CSV table of C-alpha atoms and ligand atoms in Angstrom, one decimal:
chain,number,residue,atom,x,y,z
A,1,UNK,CA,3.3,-14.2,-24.4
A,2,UNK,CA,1.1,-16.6,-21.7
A,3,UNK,CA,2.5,-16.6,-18.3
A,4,UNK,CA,5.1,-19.5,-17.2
A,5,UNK,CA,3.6,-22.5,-17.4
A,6,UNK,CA,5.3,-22.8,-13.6
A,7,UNK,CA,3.5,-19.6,-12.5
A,8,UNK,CA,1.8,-20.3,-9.5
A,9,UNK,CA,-1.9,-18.7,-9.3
A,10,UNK,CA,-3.6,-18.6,-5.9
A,11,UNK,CA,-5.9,-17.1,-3.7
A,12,UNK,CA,-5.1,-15.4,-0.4
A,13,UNK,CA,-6.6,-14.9,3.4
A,14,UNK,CA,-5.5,-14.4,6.7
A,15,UNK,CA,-6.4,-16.3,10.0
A,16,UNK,CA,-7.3,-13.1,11.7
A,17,UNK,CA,-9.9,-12.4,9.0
A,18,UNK,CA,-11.6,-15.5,8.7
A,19,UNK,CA,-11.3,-18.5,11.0
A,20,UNK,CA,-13.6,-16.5,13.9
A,21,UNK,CA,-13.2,-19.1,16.6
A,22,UNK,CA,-11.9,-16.6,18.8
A,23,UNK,CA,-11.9,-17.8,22.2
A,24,UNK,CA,-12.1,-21.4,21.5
A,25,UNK,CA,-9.5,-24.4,21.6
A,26,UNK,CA,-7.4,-22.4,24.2
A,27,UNK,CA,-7.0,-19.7,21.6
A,28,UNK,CA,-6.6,-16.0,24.1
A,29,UNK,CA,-7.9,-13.1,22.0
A,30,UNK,CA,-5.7,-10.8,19.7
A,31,UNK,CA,-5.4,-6.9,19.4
A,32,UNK,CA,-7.9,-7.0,16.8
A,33,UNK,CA,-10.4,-8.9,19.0
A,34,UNK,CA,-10.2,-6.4,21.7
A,35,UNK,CA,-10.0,-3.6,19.8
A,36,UNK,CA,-12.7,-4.6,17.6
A,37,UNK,CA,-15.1,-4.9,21.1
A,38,UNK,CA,-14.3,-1.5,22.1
A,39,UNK,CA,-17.4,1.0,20.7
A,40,UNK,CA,-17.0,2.8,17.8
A,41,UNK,CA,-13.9,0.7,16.3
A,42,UNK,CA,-15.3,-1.0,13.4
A,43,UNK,CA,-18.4,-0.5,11.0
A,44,UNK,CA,-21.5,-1.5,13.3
A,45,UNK,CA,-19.4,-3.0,15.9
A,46,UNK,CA,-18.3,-5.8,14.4
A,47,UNK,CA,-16.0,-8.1,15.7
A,48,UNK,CA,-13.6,-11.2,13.9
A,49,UNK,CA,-15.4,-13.3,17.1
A,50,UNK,CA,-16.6,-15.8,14.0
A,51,UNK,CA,-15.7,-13.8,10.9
A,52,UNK,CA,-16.0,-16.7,8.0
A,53,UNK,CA,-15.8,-19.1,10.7
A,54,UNK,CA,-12.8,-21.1,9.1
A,55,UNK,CA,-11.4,-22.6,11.9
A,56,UNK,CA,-14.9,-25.0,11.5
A,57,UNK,CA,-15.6,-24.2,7.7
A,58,UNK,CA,-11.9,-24.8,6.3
A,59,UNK,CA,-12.1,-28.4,5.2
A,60,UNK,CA,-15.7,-28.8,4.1
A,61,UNK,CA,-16.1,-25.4,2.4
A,62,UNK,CA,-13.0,-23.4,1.7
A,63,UNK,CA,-10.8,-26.5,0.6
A,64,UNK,CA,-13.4,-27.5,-2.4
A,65,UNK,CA,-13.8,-23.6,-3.0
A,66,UNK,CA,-9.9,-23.5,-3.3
A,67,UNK,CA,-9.6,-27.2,-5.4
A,68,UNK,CA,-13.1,-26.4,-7.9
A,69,UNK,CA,-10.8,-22.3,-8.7
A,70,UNK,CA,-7.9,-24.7,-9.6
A,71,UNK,CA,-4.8,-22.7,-7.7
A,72,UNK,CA,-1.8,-24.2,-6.8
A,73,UNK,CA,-1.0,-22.2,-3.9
A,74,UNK,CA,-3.3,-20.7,-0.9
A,75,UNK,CA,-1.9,-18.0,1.0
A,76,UNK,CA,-2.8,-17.7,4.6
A,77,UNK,CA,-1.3,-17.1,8.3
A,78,UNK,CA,-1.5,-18.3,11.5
A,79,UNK,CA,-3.1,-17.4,14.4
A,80,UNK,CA,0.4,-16.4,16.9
A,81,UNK,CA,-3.1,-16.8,19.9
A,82,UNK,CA,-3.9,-19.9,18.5
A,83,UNK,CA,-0.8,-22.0,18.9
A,84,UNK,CA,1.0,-20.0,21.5
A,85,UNK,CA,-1.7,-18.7,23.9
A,86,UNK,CA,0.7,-16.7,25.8
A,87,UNK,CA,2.4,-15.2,23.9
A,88,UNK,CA,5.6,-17.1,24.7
A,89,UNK,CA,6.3,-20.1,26.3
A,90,UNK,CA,4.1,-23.3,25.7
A,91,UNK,CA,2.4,-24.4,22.4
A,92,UNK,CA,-1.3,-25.1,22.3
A,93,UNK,CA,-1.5,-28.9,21.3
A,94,UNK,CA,-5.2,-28.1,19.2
A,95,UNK,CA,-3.8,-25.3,17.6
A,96,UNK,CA,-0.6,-26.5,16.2
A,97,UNK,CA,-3.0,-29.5,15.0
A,98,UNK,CA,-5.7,-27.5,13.4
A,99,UNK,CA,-2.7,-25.9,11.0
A,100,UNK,CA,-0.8,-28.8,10.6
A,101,UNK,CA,-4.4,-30.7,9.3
A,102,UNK,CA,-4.9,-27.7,7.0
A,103,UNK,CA,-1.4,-27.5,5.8
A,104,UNK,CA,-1.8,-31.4,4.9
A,105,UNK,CA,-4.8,-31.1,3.6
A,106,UNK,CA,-3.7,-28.6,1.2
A,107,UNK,CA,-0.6,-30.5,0.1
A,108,UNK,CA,-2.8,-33.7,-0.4
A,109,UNK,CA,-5.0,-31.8,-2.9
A,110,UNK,CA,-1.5,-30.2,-4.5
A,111,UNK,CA,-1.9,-26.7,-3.5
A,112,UNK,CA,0.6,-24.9,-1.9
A,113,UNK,CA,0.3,-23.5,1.4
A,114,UNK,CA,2.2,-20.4,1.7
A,115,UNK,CA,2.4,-19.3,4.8
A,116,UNK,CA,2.6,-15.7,6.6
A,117,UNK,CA,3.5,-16.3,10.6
A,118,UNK,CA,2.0,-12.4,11.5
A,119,UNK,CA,-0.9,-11.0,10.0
A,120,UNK,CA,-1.5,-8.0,12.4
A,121,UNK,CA,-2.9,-10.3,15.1
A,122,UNK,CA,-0.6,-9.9,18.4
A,123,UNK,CA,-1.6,-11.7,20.9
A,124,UNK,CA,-3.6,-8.9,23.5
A,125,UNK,CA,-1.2,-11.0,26.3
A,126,UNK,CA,1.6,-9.1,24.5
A,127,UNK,CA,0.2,-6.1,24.4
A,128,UNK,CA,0.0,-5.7,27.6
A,129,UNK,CA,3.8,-5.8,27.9
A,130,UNK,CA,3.8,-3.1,26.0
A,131,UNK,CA,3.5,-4.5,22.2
A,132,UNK,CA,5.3,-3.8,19.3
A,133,UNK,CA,6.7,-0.9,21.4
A,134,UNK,CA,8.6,-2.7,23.4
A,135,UNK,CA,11.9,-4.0,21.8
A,136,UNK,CA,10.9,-7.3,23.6
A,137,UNK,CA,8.6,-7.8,20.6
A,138,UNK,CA,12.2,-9.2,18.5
A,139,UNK,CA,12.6,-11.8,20.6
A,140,UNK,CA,8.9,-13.0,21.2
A,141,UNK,CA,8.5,-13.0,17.4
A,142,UNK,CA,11.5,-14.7,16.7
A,143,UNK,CA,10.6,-17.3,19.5
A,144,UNK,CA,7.0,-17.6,17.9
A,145,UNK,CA,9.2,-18.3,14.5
A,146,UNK,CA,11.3,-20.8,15.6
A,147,UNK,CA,8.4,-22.8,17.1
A,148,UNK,CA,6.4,-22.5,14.4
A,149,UNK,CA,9.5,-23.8,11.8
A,150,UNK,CA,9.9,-26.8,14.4
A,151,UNK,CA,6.0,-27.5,13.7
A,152,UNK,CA,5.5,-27.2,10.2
A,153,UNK,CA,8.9,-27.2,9.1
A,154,UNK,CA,8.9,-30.1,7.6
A,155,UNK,CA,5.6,-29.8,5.5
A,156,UNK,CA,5.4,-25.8,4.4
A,157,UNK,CA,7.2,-24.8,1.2
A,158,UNK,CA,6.4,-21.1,1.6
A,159,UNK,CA,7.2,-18.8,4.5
A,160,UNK,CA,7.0,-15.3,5.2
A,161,UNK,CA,7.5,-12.6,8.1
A,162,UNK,CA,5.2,-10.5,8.5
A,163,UNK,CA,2.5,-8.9,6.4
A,164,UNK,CA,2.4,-5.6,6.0
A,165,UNK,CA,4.4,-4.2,8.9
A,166,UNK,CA,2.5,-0.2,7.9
A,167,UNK,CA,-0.2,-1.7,10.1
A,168,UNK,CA,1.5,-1.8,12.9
A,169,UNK,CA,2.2,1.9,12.6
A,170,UNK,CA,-1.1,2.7,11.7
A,171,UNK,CA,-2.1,0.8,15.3
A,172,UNK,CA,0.3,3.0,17.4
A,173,UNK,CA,0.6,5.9,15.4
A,174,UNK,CA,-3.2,6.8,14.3
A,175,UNK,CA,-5.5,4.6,16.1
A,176,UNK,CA,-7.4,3.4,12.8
A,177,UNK,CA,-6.3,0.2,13.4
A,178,UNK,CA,-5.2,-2.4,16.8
A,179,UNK,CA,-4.3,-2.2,19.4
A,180,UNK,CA,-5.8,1.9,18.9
A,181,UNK,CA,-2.8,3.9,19.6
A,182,UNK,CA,-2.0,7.6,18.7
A,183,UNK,CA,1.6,8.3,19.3
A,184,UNK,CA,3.2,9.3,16.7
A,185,UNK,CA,7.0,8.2,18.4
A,186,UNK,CA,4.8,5.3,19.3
A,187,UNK,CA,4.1,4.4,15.9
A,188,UNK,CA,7.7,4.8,14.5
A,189,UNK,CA,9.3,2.3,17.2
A,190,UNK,CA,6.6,-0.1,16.7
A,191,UNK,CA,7.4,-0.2,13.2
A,192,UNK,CA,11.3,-0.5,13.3
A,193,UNK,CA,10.8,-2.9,15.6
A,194,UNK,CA,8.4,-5.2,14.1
A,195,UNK,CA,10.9,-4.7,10.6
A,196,UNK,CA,13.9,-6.1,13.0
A,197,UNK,CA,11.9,-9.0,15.1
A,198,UNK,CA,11.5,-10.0,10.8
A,199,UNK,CA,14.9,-10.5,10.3
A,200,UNK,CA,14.7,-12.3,13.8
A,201,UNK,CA,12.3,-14.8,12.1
A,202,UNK,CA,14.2,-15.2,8.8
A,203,UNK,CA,17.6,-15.6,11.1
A,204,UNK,CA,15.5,-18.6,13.1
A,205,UNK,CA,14.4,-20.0,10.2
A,206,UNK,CA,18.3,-20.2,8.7
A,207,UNK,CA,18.8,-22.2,11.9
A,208,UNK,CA,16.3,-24.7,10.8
A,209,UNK,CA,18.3,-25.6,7.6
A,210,UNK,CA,15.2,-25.7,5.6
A,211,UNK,CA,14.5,-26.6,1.8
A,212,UNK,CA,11.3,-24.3,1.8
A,213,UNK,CA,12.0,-20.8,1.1
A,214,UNK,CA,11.1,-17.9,3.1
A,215,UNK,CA,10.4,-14.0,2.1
A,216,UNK,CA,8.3,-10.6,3.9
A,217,UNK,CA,5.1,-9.3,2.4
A,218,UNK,CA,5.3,-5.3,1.6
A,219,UNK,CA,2.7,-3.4,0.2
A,220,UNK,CA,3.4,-0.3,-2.5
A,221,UNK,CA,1.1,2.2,-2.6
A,222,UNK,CA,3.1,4.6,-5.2
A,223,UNK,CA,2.8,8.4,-4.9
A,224,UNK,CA,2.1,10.4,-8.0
A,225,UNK,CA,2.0,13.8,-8.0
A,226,UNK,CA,-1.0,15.5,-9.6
A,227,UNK,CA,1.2,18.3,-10.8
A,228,UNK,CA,5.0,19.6,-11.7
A,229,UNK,CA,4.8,22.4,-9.0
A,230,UNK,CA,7.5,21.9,-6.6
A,231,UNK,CA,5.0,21.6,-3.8
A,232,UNK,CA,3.1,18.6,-5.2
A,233,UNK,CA,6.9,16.8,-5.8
A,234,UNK,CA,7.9,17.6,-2.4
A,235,UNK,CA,4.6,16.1,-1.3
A,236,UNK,CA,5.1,13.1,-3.5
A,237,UNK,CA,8.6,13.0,-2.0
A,238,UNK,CA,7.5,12.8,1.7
A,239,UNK,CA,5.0,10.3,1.0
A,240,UNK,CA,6.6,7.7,-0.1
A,241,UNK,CA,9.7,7.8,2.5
A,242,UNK,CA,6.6,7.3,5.2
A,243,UNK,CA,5.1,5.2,3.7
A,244,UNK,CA,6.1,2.0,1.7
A,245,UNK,CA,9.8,3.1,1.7
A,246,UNK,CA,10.2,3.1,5.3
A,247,UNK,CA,9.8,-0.7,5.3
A,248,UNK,CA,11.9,-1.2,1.4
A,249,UNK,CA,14.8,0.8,2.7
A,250,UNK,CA,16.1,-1.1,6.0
A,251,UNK,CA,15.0,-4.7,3.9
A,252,UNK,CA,16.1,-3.7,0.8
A,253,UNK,CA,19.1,-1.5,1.4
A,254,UNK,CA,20.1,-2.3,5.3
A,255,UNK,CA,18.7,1.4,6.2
A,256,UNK,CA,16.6,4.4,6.4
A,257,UNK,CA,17.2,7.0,4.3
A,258,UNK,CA,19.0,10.5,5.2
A,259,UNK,CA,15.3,11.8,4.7
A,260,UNK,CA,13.8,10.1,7.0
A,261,UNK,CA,15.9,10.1,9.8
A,262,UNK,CA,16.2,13.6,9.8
A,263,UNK,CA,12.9,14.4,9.6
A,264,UNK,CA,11.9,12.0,12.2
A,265,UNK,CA,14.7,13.3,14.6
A,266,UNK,CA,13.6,16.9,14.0
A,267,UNK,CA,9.9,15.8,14.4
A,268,UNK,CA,10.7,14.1,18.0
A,269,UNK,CA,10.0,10.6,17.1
A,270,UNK,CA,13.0,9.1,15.8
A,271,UNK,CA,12.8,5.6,17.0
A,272,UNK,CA,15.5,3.9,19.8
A,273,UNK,CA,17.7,1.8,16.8
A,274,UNK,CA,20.5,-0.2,17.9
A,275,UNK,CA,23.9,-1.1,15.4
A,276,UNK,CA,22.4,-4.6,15.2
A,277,UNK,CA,19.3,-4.2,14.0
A,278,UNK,CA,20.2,-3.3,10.3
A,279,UNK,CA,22.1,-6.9,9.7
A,280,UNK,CA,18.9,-7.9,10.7
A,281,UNK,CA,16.3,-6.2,8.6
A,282,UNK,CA,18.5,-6.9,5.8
A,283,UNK,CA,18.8,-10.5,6.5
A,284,UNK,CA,18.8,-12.4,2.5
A,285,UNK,CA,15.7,-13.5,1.6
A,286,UNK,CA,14.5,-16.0,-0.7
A,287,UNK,CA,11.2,-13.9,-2.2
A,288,UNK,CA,9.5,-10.5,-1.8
A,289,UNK,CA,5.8,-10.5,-1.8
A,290,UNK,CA,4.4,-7.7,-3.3
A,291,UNK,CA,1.1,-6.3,-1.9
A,292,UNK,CA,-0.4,-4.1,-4.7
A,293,UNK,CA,-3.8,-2.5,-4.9
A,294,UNK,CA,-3.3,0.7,-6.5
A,295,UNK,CA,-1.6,4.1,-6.7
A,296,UNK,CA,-1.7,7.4,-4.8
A,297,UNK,CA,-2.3,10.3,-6.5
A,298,UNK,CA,-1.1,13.8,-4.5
A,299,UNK,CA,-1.1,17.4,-4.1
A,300,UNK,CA,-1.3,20.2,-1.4
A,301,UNK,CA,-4.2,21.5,-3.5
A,302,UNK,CA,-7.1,20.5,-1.2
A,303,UNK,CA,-9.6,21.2,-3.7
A,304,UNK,CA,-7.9,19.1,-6.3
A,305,UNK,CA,-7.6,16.4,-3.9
A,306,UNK,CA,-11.5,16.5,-3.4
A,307,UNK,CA,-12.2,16.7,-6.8
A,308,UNK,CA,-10.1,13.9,-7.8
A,309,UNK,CA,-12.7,10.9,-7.0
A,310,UNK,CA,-15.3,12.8,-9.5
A,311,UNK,CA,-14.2,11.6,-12.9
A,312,UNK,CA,-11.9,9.9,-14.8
A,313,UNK,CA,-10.9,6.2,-14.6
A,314,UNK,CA,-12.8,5.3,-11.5
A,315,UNK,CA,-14.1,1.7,-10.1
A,316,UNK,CA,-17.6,1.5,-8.5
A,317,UNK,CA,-15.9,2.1,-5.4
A,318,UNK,CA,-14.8,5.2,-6.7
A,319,UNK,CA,-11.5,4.4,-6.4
A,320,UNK,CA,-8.9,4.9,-9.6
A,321,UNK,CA,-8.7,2.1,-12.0
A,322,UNK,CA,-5.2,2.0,-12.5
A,323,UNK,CA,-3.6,-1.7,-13.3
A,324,UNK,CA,-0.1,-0.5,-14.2
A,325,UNK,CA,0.7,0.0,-10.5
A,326,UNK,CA,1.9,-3.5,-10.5
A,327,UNK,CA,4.0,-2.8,-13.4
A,328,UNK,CA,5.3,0.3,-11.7
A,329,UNK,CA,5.9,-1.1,-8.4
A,330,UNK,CA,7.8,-3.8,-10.3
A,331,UNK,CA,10.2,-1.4,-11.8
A,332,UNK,CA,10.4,0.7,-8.7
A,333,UNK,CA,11.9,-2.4,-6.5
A,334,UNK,CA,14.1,-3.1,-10.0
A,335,UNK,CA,15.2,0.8,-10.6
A,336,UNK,CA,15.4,1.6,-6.5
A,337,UNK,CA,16.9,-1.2,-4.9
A,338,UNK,CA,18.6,-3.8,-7.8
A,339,UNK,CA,16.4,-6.3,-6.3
A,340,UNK,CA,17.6,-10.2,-7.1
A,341,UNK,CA,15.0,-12.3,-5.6
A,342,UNK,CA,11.9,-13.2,-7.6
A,343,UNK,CA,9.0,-11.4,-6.6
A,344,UNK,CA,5.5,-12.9,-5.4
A,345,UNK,CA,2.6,-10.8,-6.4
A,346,UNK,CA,1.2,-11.7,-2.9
A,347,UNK,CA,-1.9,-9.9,-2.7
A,348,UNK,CA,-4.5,-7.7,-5.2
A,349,UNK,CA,-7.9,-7.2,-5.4
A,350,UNK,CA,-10.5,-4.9,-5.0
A,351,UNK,CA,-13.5,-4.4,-2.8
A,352,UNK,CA,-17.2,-3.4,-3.0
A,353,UNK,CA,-18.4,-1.3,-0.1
A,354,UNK,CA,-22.0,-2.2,1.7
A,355,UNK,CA,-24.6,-4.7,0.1
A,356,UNK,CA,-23.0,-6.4,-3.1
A,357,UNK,CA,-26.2,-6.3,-5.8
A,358,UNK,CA,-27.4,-10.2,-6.2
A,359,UNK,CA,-28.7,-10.4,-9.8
A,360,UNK,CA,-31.9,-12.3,-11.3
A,361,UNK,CA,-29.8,-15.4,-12.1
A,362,UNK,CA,-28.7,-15.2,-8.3
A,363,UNK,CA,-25.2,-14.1,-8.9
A,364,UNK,CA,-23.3,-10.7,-7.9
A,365,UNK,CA,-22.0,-10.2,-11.3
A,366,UNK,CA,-19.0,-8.4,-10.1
A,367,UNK,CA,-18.0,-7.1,-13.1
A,368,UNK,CA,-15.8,-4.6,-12.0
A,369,UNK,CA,-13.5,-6.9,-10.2
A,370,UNK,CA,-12.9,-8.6,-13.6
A,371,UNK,CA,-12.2,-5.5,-14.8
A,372,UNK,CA,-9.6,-4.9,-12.0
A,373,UNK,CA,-8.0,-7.9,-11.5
A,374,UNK,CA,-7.4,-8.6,-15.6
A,375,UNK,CA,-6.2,-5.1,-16.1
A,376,UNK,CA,-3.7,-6.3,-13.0
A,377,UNK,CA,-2.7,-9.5,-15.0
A,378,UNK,CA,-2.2,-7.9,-18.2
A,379,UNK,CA,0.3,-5.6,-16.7
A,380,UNK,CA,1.8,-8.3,-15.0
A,381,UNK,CA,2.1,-10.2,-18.0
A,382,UNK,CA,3.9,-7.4,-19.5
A,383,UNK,CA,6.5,-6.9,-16.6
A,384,UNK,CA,7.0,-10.9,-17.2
A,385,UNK,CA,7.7,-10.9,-20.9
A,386,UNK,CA,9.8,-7.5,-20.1
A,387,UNK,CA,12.0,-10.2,-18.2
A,388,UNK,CA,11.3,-9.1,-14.9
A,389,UNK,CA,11.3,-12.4,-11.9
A,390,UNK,CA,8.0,-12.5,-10.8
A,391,UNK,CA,6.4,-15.8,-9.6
A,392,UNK,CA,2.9,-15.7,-8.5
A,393,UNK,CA,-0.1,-14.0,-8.3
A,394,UNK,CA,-2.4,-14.0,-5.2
A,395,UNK,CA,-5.7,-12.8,-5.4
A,396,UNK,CA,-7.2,-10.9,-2.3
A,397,UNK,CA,-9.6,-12.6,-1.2
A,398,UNK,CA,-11.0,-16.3,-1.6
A,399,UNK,CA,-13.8,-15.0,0.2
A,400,UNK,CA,-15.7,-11.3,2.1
A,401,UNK,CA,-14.3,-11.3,5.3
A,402,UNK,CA,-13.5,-9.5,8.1
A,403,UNK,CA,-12.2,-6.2,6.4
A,404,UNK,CA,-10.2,-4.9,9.9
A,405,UNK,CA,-11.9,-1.4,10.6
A,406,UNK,CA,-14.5,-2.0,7.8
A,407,UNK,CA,-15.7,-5.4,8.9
A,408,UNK,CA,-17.9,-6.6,6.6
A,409,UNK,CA,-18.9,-3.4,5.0
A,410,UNK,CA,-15.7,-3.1,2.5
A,411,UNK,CA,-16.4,-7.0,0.3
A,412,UNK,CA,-12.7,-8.1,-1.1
A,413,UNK,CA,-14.0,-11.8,-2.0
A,414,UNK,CA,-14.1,-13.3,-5.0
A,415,UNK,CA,-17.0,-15.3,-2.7
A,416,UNK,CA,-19.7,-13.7,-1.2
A,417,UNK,CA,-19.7,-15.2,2.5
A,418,UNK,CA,-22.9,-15.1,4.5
A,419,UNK,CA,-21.8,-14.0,8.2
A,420,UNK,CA,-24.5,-15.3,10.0
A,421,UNK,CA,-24.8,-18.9,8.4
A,422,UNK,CA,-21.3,-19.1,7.0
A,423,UNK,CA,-22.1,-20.3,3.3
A,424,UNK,CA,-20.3,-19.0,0.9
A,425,UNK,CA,-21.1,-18.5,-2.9
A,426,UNK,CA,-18.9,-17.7,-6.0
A,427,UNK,CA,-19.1,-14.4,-7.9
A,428,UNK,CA,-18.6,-14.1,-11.2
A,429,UNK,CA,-15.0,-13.0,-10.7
A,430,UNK,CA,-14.3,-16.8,-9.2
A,431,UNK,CA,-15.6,-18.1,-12.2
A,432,UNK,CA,-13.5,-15.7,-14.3
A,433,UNK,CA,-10.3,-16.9,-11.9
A,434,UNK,CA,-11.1,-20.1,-12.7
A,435,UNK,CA,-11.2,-20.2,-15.9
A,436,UNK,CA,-8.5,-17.8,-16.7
A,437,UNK,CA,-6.1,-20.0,-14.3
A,438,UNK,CA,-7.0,-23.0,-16.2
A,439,UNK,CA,-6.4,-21.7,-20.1
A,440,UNK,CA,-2.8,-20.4,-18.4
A,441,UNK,CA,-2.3,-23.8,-17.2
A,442,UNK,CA,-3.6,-25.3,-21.1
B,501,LIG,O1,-7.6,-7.2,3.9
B,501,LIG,C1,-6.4,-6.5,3.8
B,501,LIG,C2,-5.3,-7.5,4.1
B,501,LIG,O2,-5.4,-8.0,5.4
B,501,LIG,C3,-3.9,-6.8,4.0
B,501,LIG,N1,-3.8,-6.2,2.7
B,501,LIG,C4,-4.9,-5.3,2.3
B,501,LIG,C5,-6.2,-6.1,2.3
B,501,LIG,C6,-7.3,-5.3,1.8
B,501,LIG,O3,-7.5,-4.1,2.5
C-alpha cells in the first residue's frame, strides 16, 4: 500500500548548521561558535561562522530548492542567540523578523514550517552561568518558549522542544561536542535538566492556547547484541538505558528506570532531581519525532567489535545498511511505552565522509543515499500498512552543512553546498526525493 495521501514529506536543517551569520544582526555567539574556535574542536578548524550562509541564502536559494523537491513541510530551528541575545530578557527586533519572513514565506508557498526551538545552540551568555548545569536552564528555556509562542504563535503549525537532548550530555559528559565538558555528574544533570526545561516549554506553550501542535525530537539508536552470551546482553542492556532510554523513560513513562538510578547513584553522578520535575518531563504531547539513522550492534569482544565494519551489509561509509531500524524503533516506542501520539519520522539520512566524487555529467551520483533512504521508506511503509500512527518523514539534510564536530567533512545533504561561494547543487538523491514525493502525492 502507498503512503497516506496526507503524509507529509519534508526535508530538515537546523539554524545552528546553516544560517552562518554568526555575529551579525545583534545575534551573540552560541556554544557551538565558541567551541568550534577553540583548536582542535572540529575537522580543520571549522567553524558555523557562515556555514551555508542561510540567514542571507534562505529566500533566493533554499526556498526554490525546498518548492522545485515538492515537500510540504521544512523542518528547521531557531537561533535561541538570534532572537534573544542574552539569553533572557529582551527580544532582538531583526531576529524575530528574519524567522517570522521565513515562516511566511514558507506558508505562502504551502510548506509547513515545523519548528524545533533548541537545536544544541545555547547561547555562550548562558553558559557562562553555568549552562545546562545549572537548574536555572528550566526557566530560561521555558522563558525563551513562551517568547517565541508569543512571536510565531500565530503562524507555526508545528512545534517542538528540543532536539536531541543526548547532545547535551555528550557536551558535559565527553567533550566531543559544545560547550566541551568532561564530567561525567556534569553530563547527567545537564541532561535531566534540559528533559525538564522541555516540559517547561510544552507547559508554556499550553498557556498560549494554541491550535498548532507541539511534540520533542528523540533519536533511537537501538542496541543489538552480536551474540547470546550473557555478557553481550548485559552490554546490550546498559546501552540502551544510557542511551536513548534515558530521555524515553522520564517523557514517555514520567521516570527513570530502577537501572539507571541505581547505577548512576552507585557511580557518583546521580543528578540533583526534584518531585516536580517528572509532571514535567511527562507533560502530554501532541507528536514524537523520531530521529533514526541506524542501529548499534554490541559486544565486550573487542576484536569482534573491530571486525565488525569489514563485511557484511555496509554503506560507503562503512557504516551498516540496516533500514528496518525505523521499523524496530517503531515497535520499540509501541511494545515499551504504549505510545498514543502519532509519530514524526523527524530526521534520517546518511552522510558521505571527505570529497563527495562529482561525475562526468557533473553530478555526485549518490547512489548509496538512494539506497539508504528507500530501504528507510520501505520499512516505513511497512510499519504504516502494519497500522502503526506515523505522520511524516524528514529527510536529513536539504543540504551539506555544518556537521557539528565533523564540519564539513561528514556530507548529510541531499545538495552539495559550496562553503566558500554558498551555491548549492542537487544530487541525485534530490532528484530521487523529488520524484518519489511526487508519485506518493499522484
Ligand atoms: O546533523 C545531525 C543533526 O544536527 C542531529 N541529528 C543527527 C544529524 C546527523 O548527524
Amino acid at each position: 500500500m502507498p503512503f497516506p495521501k496526507n503524509f507529509i514529506f519534508g526535508t530538515a536543517t537546523s539554524a545552528g548548521q546553516i544560517e552562518g551569520a554568526a555575529r551579525e544582526d545583534g545575534r551573540t555567539p552560541s556554544i557551538w561558535d565558541i567551541f568550534a574556535e577553540t583548536p582542535g574542536k572540529t575537522f580543520g578548524g571549522e567553524t558555523p561562522a557562515v556555514a551555508c550562509d542561510s540567514y542571507h541564502r534562505f529566500f533566493d536559494r533554499d526556498l526554490p530548492s525546498l518548492k522545485a523537491l515538492g515537500v510540504d513541510s521544512y523542518r528547521l530551528s531557531i537561533s535561541w542567540s538570534r532572537v534573544m541575545p542574552e539569553g533572557v530578557g529582551p527580544l532582538n527586533p531583526k531576529g524575530v523578523d528574519y524567522y517570522r519572513r521565513v515562516f511566511e514565506a514558507l506558508l505562502e508557498n504551502d510548506i509547513i514550517p515545523n519548528v524545533t526551538l533548541y537545536h544544541w545552540d545555547l547561547p555562550q551568555v548562558l553558559e557562562e552561568k553555568g549552562g545546562w548545569r545549572n537548574r536555572d536552564s528550566i526557566e530560561w528555556f521555558g522563558e525563551y518558549a513562551d517568547k517565541m509562542f508569543t512571536a510565531y504563535g500565530d503562524i507555526v503549525p508545528m512545534w517542538s522542544t528540543v532536539n536531541e537532548p543526548i547532545a547535551t550530555y555528550v557536551g558535559y559528559a565527553h567533550g566531543g561536542f559544545a560547550p566541551g565538558h568532561t564530567n561525567e555528574a556534569w553530563g547527567n544533570q545537564a541532561r535531566h535538566n534540559i528533559l525538564v526545561a522541555h516540559g517547561k516549554g510544552v507547559e508554556a506553550f499550553r498557556a498560549h492556547n494554541l491550535k498548532s501542535q507541539i511534540g520533542v525530537v528523540i533519536d533511537i539508536w537501538k542496541r543489538h547484541a552480536l551474540t547470546n552470551f550473557p555478557e553481550d546482553i548485559a552490554l546490550m542492556i546498559d546501552q540502551d538505558e544510557r542511551n536513548w532510554k534515558f530521555y524515553c523513560d522520564p517523557i514517555l513513562a514520567g521516570r527513570y528506570s530502577d537501572y539507571i538510578l541505581e547505577h548512576l547513584e552507585k557511580e557518583g553522578t546521580l543528578m540533583e532531581m526534584h518531585p516536580h520535575d517528572f509532571e514535567l518531563t511527562s507533560q502530554p504531547l501532541d507528536y514524537f519525532g523520531l530521529n533514526v539513522y541506524n542501529r548499534v550492534p554490541v559486544t565486550v569482544n573487542q576484536q569482534a567489535q573491530m571486525d565488525f565494519s569489514q563485511g557484511g551489509n555496509f554503506l560507503n561509509n562503512r557504516t551498516e545498511y540496516y533500514p528496518k531500524a525505523v521499523y524496530d524503533a517503531i515497535h520499540l516506542l509501541h511494545d515499551l511505552y504504549d505510545i498514543k501520539i502519532p509519530i514524526y519520522v523527524t530526521e534520517n539520512g546518511t552522510y558521505f565522509e571527505g570529497t563527495e566524487p562529482v561525475a562526468a555529467d557533473g553530478m555526485v551520483h549518490d547512489d548509496d543515499r538512494i539506497r539508504y533512504v528507500s530501504g528507510f521508506l520501505e520499512w516505513l511503509e511497512k510499519a504504516i500498512d502494519e497500522g502503526f500512527d506515523v505522520r511524516g518523514y524528514y529527510l536529513w539534510s536539504l543540504m551539506d552543512n555544518f556537521e557539528w564536530s565533523a564540519a564539513s567533512n561528514f556530507k548529510f545533504g541531499i545538495a552539495t553546498t559550496d562553503f566558500a561561494t554558498g551555491e548549492t547543487k542537487w544530487k541525485k538523491s534530490a532528484y530521487f526525493y523529488r520524484d518519489f514525493i511526487k508519485k506518493m502525492k499522484a
